[in-house]
Amino acid sequence: MRVIVIGGTGHVGSYLVPRLVRGGHEVTVLTRGPSEPYHHDAAWGQARRVHVDRESEDATGEFGRRIAAYEADAVIDMVCFTPDSARGLADALRGATGHLLHCGTVWVHGVPSEVPVPEDAPRRPFGEYGVNKAAAESYLLQQSARGGTPVSVLHPGHISGPGWVPINPAGNLDLRVFGALARGERVVLPNSGLETLHHVHADDVAQAFESALSDPVAAVGRAFHVCSERALTLRGYAEAVAGWFGLQPQLVYAPYEQWAAEVGDENAALTHDHISRSSNVSIERARRLLGYAPRYSSLQAVREALAWLVAAGRVDTGGRPLSPA
């Protein structure tokens, strides 16, 4: 099968492209520049790479025509962020490809009313990113149902793995939180620490895309959550990280406004983005229809990322080693 992967050197694509190559597919990867994948695999040598400025080509309509010209059997779009971009690609691919797989986000749900959240729960997205991704998904699935380009949508949670920083127990990307937990120092969490985060290893997301590609009868016209089995509370997450270093965490809690004043605007804003949504979604549909079976729990996905960060010297553990997994 001829497969185009748009944004193939990112977190998920780093694992997905080698999976596709090993599966016997002819893979072309489109990226903005010469960036290398996060995860090295010899299979990358069998994938063709093309550099494309999607933003500028989307503005002229050229991007969709470029992808359609490949006459691929399937297109996997990892980096579509607006409804206009989704519309341009789907419209150009109508009749030119048999399957468009779109990477969404669990943030399309916004504020949950029940958990774990199923795919068909009422949508209340907020924020530019969540609203745009929800609108893109809506257009893609509607046009697919009306006989347009066949579409599947996969919604990852907080993608984790070696090579980048996972969302930490405070709901942001501040590596000092991991360091403080590793050293047994006091860590302040917002509110009562009971908001949730739903991580997923990048390779598990890649697994889900590969499964959807392999079974279009089950996948087309549907959206799927692809996360770990269970979400984590901030408190439970912090306790686990400290435990990896043989410690009990020294946790205290503060109302969000008080906590935010101490951590800086950037960290506070990112934490707010996460805890105001408190992602906790069901993966039952992907399990039932795609055979999705995540290999990593949330903690296992984070632990692998943290082990890489510690080995790279990016987290100050005070000399304490990360215990064997």
Coordinates of N, CA, C and O in Angstrom, one line a residue, residues 1-5 16-28 72-77 97-102 150-154 205-220 222 224 289-291:
M1 N 0.8 -1.2 0.0 CA 0.0 0.0 0.0 C 0.9 1.2 0.0 O 1.9 1.3 0.7
R2 N 0.6 2.2 -0.8 CA 1.3 3.5 -0.8 C 0.7 4.4 0.2 O -0.5 4.7 0.2
V3 N 1.5 4.8 1.2 CA 1.0 5.6 2.3 C 1.8 6.9 2.4 O 3.1 6.9 2.4
I4 N 1.1 8.0 2.6 CA 1.7 9.3 2.8 C 1.5 9.6 4.3 O 0.4 9.5 4.8
V5 N 2.6 10.0 5.0 CA 2.5 10.4 6.4 C 2.9 11.9 6.4 O 4.1 12.3 6.2
L16 N 5.5 5.4 14.1 CA 4.6 4.9 13.1 C 5.3 4.6 11.7 O 5.0 3.5 11.1
V17 N 6.2 5.4 11.3 CA 6.8 5.2 10.0 C 7.5 3.8 9.9 O 7.4 3.1 9.0
P18 N 8.4 3.5 10.9 CA 9.0 2.2 10.9 C 8.0 1.1 11.0 O 8.2 0.0 10.3
R19 N 6.9 1.2 11.7 CA 5.9 0.2 11.7 C 5.3 0.0 10.3 O 5.1 -1.2 9.9
L20 N 5.1 1.1 9.6 CA 4.5 0.9 8.3 C 5.5 0.3 7.3 O 5.1 -0.5 6.5
V21 N 6.7 0.7 7.4 CA 7.8 0.1 6.5 C 7.9 -1.4 6.8 O 7.9 -2.2 5.8
R22 N 7.9 -1.8 8.0 CA 8.0 -3.2 8.4 C 6.8 -4.0 7.9 O 6.8 -5.2 7.7
G23 N 5.7 -3.2 7.8 CA 4.4 -3.9 7.4 C 4.4 -4.0 5.9 O 3.3 -4.5 5.4
G24 N 5.4 -3.6 5.2 CA 5.4 -3.8 3.7 C 4.9 -2.6 2.9 O 4.7 -2.7 1.7
H25 N 4.6 -1.5 3.6 CA 4.0 -0.4 2.9 C 5.1 0.5 2.2 O 6.2 0.5 2.7
E26 N 4.8 1.2 1.2 CA 5.6 2.1 0.5 C 5.3 3.5 1.1 O 4.2 4.0 0.9
V27 N 6.3 4.0 1.9 CA 6.0 5.2 2.7 C 6.7 6.4 2.3 O 7.9 6.4 2.1
T28 N 6.0 7.5 2.1 CA 6.5 8.9 1.9 C 6.2 9.8 3.0 O 5.0 9.9 3.4
A72 N -2.0 8.2 -3.5 CA -1.7 7.2 -2.4 C -2.9 6.5 -2.1 O -4.1 6.9 -2.2
D73 N -2.7 5.3 -1.6 CA -3.8 4.5 -1.1 C -4.4 5.1 0.2 O -5.6 4.9 0.5
A74 N -3.5 5.7 1.0 CA -3.9 6.2 2.3 C -3.0 7.4 2.6 O -1.8 7.4 2.3
V75 N -3.6 8.4 3.3 CA -2.9 9.6 3.8 C -3.1 9.7 5.3 O -4.2 9.6 5.8
I76 N -2.0 9.8 6.1 CA -2.0 9.9 7.5 C -1.6 11.3 7.8 O -0.4 11.7 7.6
D77 N -2.5 12.1 8.4 CA -2.2 13.5 8.7 C -2.0 13.8 10.2 O -3.0 13.8 10.9
T97 N -7.7 9.2 -3.1 CA -7.2 8.3 -2.1 C -8.3 7.6 -1.4 O -9.4 8.1 -1.3
G98 N -8.0 6.4 -0.9 CA -9.1 5.6 -0.3 C -9.3 5.8 1.2 O -10.3 5.4 1.7
H99 N -8.4 6.5 1.9 CA -8.5 6.6 3.3 C -7.6 7.7 3.8 O -6.4 7.8 3.6
L100 N -8.2 8.7 4.5 CA -7.5 9.8 5.2 C -7.6 9.5 6.7 O -8.7 9.5 7.3
L101 N -6.5 9.4 7.4 CA -6.5 9.2 8.8 C -6.0 10.5 9.5 O -4.9 10.9 9.2
H102 N -6.8 11.0 10.3 CA -6.5 12.4 10.9 C -6.2 12.2 12.4 O -6.9 11.6 13.1
P150 N -13.0 9.1 2.5 CA -13.2 8.3 3.7 C -12.2 8.7 4.7 O -11.0 8.8 4.5
V151 N -12.7 8.9 5.9 CA -11.9 9.5 7.0 C -12.1 8.6 8.3 O -13.1 8.1 8.6
S152 N -10.9 8.5 9.0 CA -10.9 8.0 10.4 C -10.2 9.1 11.2 O -9.2 9.7 10.8
V153 N -10.7 9.3 12.5 CA -10.0 10.2 13.4 C -9.6 9.5 14.6 O -10.4 8.8 15.2
L154 N -8.3 9.7 15.0 CA -7.8 9.1 16.2 C -7.4 10.3 17.2 O -6.6 11.2 16.8
V205 N 0.1 5.1 20.2 CA -0.7 5.8 19.2 C -0.4 5.3 17.8 O -1.3 5.2 17.0
A206 N 0.9 5.1 17.6 CA 1.3 4.5 16.3 C 0.6 3.2 16.0 O 0.2 2.9 14.9
Q207 N 0.5 2.4 17.1 CA -0.2 1.1 16.9 C -1.6 1.3 16.5 O -2.1 0.6 15.6
A208 N -2.3 2.3 17.1 CA -3.7 2.5 16.7 C -3.8 3.0 15.3 O -4.8 2.6 14.6
F209 N -2.9 3.9 14.8 CA -3.0 4.3 13.4 C -2.8 3.1 12.5 O -3.4 3.0 11.5
E210 N -1.8 2.3 12.8 CA -1.5 1.1 12.0 C -2.7 0.2 11.9 O -3.1 -0.3 10.9
S211 N -3.4 0.0 13.0 CA -4.6 -0.9 13.1 C -5.7 -0.3 12.3 O -6.4 -1.0 11.5
A212 N -5.9 1.0 12.4 CA -7.0 1.7 11.6 C -6.7 1.6 10.1 O -7.6 1.4 9.3
L213 N -5.5 1.8 9.8 CA -5.1 1.7 8.3 C -5.4 0.3 7.8 O -5.8 0.1 6.7
S214 N -5.1 -0.7 8.6 CA -5.3 -2.1 8.2 C -6.7 -2.6 8.1 O -7.0 -3.5 7.4
D215 N -7.6 -1.9 8.8 CA -9.0 -2.3 8.8 C -9.9 -1.1 8.6 O -10.6 -0.6 9.4
P216 N -10.0 -0.6 7.3 CA -10.8 0.6 7.0 C -12.3 0.3 7.2 O -13.1 1.2 7.5
V217 N -12.7 -0.9 7.1 CA -14.2 -1.2 7.3 C -14.6 -0.9 8.7 O -15.6 -0.3 9.0
A218 N -13.7 -1.2 9.7 CA -14.0 -0.8 11.1 C -13.7 0.6 11.4 O -14.4 1.2 12.3
A219 N -12.7 1.2 10.7 CA -12.2 2.5 11.1 C -12.9 3.7 10.4 O -13.1 4.8 11.0
V220 N -13.3 3.6 9.1 CA -13.8 4.7 8.4 C -15.1 5.2 8.9 O -16.0 4.4 9.3
R222 N -15.4 6.9 11.7 CA -15.5 6.9 13.2 C -14.3 7.6 13.8 O -13.2 7.8 13.2
F224 N -11.8 7.7 17.4 CA -11.4 6.7 18.4 C -10.5 7.5 19.4 O -9.6 8.3 19.0
L289 N -13.2 -2.3 18.2 CA -13.2 -2.3 16.8 C -11.9 -2.4 16.1 O -11.8 -2.9 15.0
L290 N -10.8 -1.9 16.7 CA -9.5 -1.9 16.1 C -8.6 -2.9 16.7 O -7.4 -3.1 16.2
G291 N -9.0 -3.5 17.8 CA -8.1 -4.4 18.5 C -7.0 -3.7 19.2 O -5.9 -4.3 19.5

